Tab-separated table of N, CA, C and O in Angstrom:
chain	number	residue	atom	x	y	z
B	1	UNK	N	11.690	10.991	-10.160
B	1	UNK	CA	10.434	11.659	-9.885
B	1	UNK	C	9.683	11.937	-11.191
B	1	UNK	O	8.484	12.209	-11.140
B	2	UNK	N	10.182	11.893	-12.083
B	2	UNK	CA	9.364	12.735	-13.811
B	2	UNK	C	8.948	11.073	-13.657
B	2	UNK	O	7.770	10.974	-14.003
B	3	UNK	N	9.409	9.959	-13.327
B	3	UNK	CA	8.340	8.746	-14.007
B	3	UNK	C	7.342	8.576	-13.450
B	3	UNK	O	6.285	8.097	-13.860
B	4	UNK	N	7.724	9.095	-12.139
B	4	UNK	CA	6.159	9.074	-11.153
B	4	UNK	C	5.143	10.169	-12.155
B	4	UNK	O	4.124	9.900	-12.791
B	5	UNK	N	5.670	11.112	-12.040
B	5	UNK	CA	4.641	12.167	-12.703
B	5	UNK	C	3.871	11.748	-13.990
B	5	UNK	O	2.720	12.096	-14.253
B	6	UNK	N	4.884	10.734	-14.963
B	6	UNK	CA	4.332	10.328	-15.945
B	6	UNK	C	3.482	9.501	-15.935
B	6	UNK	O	2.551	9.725	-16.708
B	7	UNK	N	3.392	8.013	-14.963
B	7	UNK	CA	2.796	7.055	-14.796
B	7	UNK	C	1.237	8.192	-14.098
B	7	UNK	O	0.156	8.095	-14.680
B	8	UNK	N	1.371	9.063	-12.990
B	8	UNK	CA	0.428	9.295	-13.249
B	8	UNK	C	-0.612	10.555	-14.126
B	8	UNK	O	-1.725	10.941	-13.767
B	9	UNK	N	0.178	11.003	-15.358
B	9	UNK	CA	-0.595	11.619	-15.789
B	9	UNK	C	-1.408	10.336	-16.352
B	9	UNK	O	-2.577	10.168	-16.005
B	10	UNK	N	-0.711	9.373	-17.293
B	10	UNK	CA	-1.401	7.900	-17.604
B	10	UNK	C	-2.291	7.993	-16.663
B	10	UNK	O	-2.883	9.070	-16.594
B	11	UNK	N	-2.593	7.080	-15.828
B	11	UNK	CA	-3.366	7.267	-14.674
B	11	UNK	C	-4.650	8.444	-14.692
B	11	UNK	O	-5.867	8.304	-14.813
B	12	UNK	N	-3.999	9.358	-14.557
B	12	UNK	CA	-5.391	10.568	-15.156
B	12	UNK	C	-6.414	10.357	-16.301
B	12	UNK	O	-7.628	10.161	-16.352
B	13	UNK	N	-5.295	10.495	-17.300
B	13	UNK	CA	-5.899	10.228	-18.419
B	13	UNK	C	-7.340	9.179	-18.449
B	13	UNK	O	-8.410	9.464	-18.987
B	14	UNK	N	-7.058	8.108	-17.826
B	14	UNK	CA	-8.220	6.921	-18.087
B	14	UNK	C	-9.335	7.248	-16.736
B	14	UNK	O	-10.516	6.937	-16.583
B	15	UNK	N	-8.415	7.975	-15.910
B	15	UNK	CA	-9.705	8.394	-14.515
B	15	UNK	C	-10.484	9.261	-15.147
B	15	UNK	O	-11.678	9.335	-14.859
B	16	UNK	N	-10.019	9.904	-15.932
B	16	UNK	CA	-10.674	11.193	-17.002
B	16	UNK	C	-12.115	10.977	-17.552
B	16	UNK	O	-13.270	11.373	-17.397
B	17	UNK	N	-11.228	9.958	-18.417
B	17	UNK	CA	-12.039	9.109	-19.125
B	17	UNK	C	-13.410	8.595	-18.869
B	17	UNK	O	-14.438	8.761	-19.526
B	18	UNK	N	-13.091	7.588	-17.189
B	18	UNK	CA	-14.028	7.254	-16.761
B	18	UNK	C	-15.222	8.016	-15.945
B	18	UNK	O	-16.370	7.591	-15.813
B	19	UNK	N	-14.626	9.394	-15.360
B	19	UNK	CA	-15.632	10.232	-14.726
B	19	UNK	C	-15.964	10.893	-15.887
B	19	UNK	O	-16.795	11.725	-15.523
B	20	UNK	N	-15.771	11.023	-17.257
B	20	UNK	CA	-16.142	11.576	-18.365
B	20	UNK	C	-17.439	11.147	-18.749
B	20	UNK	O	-18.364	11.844	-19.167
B	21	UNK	N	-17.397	9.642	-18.518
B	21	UNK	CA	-18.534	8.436	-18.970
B	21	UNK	C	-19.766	9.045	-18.247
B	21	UNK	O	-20.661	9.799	-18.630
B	22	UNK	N	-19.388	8.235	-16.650
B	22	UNK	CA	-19.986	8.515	-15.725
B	22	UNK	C	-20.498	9.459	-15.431
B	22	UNK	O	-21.422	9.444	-14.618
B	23	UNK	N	-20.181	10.258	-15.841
B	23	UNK	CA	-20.702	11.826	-15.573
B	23	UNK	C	-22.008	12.172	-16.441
B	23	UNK	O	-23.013	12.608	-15.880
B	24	UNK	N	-21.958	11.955	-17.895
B	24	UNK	CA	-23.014	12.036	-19.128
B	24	UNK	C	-23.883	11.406	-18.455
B	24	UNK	O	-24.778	12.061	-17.921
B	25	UNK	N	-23.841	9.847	-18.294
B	25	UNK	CA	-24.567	8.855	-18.050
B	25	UNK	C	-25.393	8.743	-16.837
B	25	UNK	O	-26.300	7.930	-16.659
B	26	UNK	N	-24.950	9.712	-15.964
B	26	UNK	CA	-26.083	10.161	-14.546
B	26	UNK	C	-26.431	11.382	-14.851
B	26	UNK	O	-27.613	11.662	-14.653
B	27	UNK	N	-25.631	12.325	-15.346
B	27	UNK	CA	-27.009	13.295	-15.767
B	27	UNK	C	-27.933	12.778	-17.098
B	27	UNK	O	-29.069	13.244	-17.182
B	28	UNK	N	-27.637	12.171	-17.761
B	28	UNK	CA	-29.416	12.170	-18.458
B	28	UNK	C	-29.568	11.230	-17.493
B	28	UNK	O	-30.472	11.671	-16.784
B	29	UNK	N	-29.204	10.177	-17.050
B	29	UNK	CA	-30.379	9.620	-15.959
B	29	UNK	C	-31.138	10.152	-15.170
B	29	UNK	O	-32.351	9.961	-15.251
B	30	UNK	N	-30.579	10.955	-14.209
B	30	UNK	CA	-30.915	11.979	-13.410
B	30	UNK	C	-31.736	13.010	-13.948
B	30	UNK	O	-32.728	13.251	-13.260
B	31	UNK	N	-31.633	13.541	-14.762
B	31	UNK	CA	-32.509	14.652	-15.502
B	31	UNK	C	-33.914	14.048	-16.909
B	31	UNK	O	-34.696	14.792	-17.501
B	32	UNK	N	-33.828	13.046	-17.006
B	32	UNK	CA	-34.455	12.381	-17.807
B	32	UNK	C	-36.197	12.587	-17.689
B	32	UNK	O	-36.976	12.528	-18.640
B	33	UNK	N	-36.510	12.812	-16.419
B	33	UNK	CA	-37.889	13.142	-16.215
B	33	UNK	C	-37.918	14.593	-17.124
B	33	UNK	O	-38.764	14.714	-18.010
B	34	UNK	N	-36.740	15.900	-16.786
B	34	UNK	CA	-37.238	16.661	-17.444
B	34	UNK	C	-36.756	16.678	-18.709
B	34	UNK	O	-36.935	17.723	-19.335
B	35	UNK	N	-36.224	15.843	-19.213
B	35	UNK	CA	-36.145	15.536	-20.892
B	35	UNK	C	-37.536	15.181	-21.612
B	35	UNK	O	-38.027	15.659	-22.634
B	36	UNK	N	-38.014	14.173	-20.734
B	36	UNK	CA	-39.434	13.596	-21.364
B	36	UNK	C	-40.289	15.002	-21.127
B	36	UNK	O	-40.755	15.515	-22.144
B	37	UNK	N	-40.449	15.449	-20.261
B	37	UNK	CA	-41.269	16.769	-19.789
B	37	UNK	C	-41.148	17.522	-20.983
B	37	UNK	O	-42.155	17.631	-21.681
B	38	UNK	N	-40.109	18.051	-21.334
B	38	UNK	CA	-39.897	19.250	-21.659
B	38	UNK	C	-39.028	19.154	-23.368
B	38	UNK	O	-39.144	19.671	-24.479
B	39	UNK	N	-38.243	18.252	-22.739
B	39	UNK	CA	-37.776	17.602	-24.687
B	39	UNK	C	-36.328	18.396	-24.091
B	39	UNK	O	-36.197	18.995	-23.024
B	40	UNK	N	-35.030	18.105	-25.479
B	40	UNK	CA	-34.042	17.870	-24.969
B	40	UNK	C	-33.794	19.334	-26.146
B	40	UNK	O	-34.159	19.501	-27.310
B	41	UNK	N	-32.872	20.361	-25.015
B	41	UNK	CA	-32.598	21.588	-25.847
B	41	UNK	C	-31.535	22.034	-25.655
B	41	UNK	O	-30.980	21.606	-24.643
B	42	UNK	N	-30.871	22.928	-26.386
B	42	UNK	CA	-29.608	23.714	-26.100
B	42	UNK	C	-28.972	24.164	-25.101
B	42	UNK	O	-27.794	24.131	-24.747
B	43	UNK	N	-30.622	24.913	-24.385
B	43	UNK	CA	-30.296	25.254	-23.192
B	43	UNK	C	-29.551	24.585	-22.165
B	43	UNK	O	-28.528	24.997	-21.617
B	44	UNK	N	-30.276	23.319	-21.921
B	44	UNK	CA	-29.828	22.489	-21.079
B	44	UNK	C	-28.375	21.422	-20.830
B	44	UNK	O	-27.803	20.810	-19.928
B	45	UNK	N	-28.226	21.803	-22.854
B	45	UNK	CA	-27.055	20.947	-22.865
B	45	UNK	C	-25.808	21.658	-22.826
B	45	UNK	O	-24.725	21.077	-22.904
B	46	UNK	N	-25.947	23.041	-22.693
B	46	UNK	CA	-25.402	23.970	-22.450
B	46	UNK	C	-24.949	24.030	-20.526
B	46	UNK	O	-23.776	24.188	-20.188
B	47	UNK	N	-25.869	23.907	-19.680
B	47	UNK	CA	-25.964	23.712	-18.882
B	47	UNK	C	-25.384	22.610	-18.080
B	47	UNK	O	-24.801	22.609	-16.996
B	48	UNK	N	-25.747	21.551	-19.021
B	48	UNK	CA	-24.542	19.998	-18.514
B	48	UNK	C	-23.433	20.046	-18.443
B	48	UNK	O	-22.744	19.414	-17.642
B	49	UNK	N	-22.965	20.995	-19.475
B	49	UNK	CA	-21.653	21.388	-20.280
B	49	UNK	C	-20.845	22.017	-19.054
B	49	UNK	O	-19.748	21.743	-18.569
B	50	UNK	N	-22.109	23.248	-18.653
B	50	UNK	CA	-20.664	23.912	-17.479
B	50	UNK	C	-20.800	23.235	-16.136
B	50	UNK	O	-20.002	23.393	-15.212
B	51	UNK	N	-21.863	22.477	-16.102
B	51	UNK	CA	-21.356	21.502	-14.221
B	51	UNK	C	-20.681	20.713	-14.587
B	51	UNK	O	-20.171	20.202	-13.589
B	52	UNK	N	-20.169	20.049	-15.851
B	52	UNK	CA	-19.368	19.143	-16.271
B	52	UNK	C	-17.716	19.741	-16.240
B	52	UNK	O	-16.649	19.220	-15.915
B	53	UNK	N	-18.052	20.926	-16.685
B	53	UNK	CA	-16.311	21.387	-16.326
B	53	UNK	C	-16.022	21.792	-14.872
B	53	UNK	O	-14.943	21.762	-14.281
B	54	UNK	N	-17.108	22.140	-14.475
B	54	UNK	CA	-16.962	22.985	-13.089
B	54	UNK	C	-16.324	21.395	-12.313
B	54	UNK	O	-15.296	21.236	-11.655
B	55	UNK	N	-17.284	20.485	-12.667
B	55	UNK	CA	-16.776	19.400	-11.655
B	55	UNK	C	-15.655	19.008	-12.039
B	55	UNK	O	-14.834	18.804	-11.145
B	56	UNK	N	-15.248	18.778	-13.405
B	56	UNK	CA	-13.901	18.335	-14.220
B	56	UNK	C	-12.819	19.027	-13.325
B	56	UNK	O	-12.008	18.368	-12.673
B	57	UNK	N	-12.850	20.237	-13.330
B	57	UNK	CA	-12.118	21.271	-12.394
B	57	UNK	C	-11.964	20.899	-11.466
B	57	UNK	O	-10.767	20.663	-11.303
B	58	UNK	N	-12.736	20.599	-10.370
B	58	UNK	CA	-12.527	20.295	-9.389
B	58	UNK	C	-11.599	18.527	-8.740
B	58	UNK	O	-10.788	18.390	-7.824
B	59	UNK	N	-12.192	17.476	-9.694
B	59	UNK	CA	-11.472	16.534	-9.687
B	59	UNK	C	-10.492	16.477	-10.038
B	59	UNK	O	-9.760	15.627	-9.531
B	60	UNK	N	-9.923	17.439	-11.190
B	60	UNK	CA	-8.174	17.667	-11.662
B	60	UNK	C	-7.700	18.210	-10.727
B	60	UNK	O	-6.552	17.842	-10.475
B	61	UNK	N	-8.323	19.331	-9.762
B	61	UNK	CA	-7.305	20.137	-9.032
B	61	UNK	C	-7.262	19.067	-7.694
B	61	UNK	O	-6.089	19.078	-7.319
B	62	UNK	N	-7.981	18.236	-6.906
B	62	UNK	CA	-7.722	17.701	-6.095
B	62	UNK	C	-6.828	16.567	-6.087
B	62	UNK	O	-6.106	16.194	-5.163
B	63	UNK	N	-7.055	15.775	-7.913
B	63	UNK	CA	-6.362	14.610	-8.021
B	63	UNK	C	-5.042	15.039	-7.847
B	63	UNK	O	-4.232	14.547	-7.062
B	64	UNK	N	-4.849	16.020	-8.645
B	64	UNK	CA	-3.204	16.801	-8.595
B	64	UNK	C	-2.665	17.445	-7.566
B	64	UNK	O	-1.438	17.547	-7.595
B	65	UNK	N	-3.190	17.875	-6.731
B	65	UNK	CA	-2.716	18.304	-5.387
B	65	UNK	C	-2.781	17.198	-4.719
B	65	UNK	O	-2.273	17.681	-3.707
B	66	UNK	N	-3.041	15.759	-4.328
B	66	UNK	CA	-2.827	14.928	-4.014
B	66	UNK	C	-1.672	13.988	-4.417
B	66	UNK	O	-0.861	13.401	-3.701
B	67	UNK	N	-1.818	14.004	-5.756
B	67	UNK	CA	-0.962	12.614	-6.234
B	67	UNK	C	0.225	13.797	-5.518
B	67	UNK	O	0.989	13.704	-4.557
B	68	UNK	N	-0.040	14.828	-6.437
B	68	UNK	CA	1.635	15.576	-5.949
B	68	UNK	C	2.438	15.680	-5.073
B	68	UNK	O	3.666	15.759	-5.086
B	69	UNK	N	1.122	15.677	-3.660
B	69	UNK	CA	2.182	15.153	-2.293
B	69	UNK	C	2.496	14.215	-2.678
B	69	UNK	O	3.525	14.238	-3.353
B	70	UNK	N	1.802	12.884	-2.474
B	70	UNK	CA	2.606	11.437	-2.192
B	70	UNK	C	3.490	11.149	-2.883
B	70	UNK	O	4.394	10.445	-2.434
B	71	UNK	N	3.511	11.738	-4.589
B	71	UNK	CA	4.829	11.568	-4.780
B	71	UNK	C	5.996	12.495	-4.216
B	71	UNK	O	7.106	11.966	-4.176
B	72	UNK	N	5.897	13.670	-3.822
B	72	UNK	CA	6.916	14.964	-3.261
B	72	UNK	C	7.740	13.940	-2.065
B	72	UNK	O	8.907	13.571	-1.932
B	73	UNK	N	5.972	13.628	-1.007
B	73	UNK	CA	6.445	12.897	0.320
B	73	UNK	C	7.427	11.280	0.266
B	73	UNK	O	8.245	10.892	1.099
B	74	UNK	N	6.925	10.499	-1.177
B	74	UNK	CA	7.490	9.450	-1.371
B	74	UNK	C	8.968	9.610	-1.817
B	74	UNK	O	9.714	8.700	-1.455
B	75	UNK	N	9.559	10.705	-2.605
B	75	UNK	CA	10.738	10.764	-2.846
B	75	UNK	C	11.599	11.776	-2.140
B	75	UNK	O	12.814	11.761	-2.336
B	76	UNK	N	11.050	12.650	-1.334
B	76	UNK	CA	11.835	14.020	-0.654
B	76	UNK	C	12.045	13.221	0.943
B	76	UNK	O	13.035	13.384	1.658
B	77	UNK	N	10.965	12.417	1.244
B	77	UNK	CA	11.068	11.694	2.933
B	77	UNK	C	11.636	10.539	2.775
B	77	UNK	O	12.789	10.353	3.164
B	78	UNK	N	11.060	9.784	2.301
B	78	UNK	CA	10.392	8.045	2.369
B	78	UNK	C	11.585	7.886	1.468
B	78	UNK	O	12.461	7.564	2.271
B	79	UNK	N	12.095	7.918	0.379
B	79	UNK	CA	13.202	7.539	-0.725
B	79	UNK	C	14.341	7.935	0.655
B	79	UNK	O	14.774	7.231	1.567
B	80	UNK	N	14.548	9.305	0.315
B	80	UNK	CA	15.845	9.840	1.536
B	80	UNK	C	16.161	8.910	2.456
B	80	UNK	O	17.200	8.257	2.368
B	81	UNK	N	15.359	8.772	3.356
B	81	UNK	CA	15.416	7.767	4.372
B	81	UNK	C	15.896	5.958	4.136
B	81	UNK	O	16.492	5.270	4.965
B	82	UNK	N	15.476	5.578	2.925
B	82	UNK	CA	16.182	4.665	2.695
B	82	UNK	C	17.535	4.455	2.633
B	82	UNK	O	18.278	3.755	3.321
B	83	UNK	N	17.711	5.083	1.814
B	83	UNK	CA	19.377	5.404	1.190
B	83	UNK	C	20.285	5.288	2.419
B	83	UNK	O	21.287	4.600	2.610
B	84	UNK	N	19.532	6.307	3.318
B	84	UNK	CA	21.210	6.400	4.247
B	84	UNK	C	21.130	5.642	5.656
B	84	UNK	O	22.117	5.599	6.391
């Protein structure tokens, strides 16, 4: 079970990564009208900053309460059941 856990913190790591990207890259898209509007300030990048964790938060706690069943269910049910 610790290699499952390991393979997917790996796994995290680069999902991380990629909603890390993705994430920058649609908010200034998305907000870009009021960049040109208004010009690009502290305030706001301040602001990116905490929907960026708030959501970060939220995708760690679901990825991890997920992977965690299927691996719990893959080795406590599904493994058991082989064996005997």
């Amino acid at each position: 079970m610790k290699n499952a856990f390991k393979k997917t913190l790996r796994i995290f790591k680069y999902l991380s990564i990629v909603f890390s990207v993705a994430f920058w890259i649609y908010m200034i898209y998305d907000d870009f009208i009021f960049i040109e509007k208004y010009g690009l300030r502290l305030e706001y990048i301040g602001l990116w900053s905490m929907w960026y964790f708030t959501f970060f938060l939220g995708f760690a706690f679901y990825f991890w309460v997920i992977a965690s069943l299927i691996i719990l269910i893959y080795h406590k049910v599904l493994k058991r059941t082989k064996v005997t």
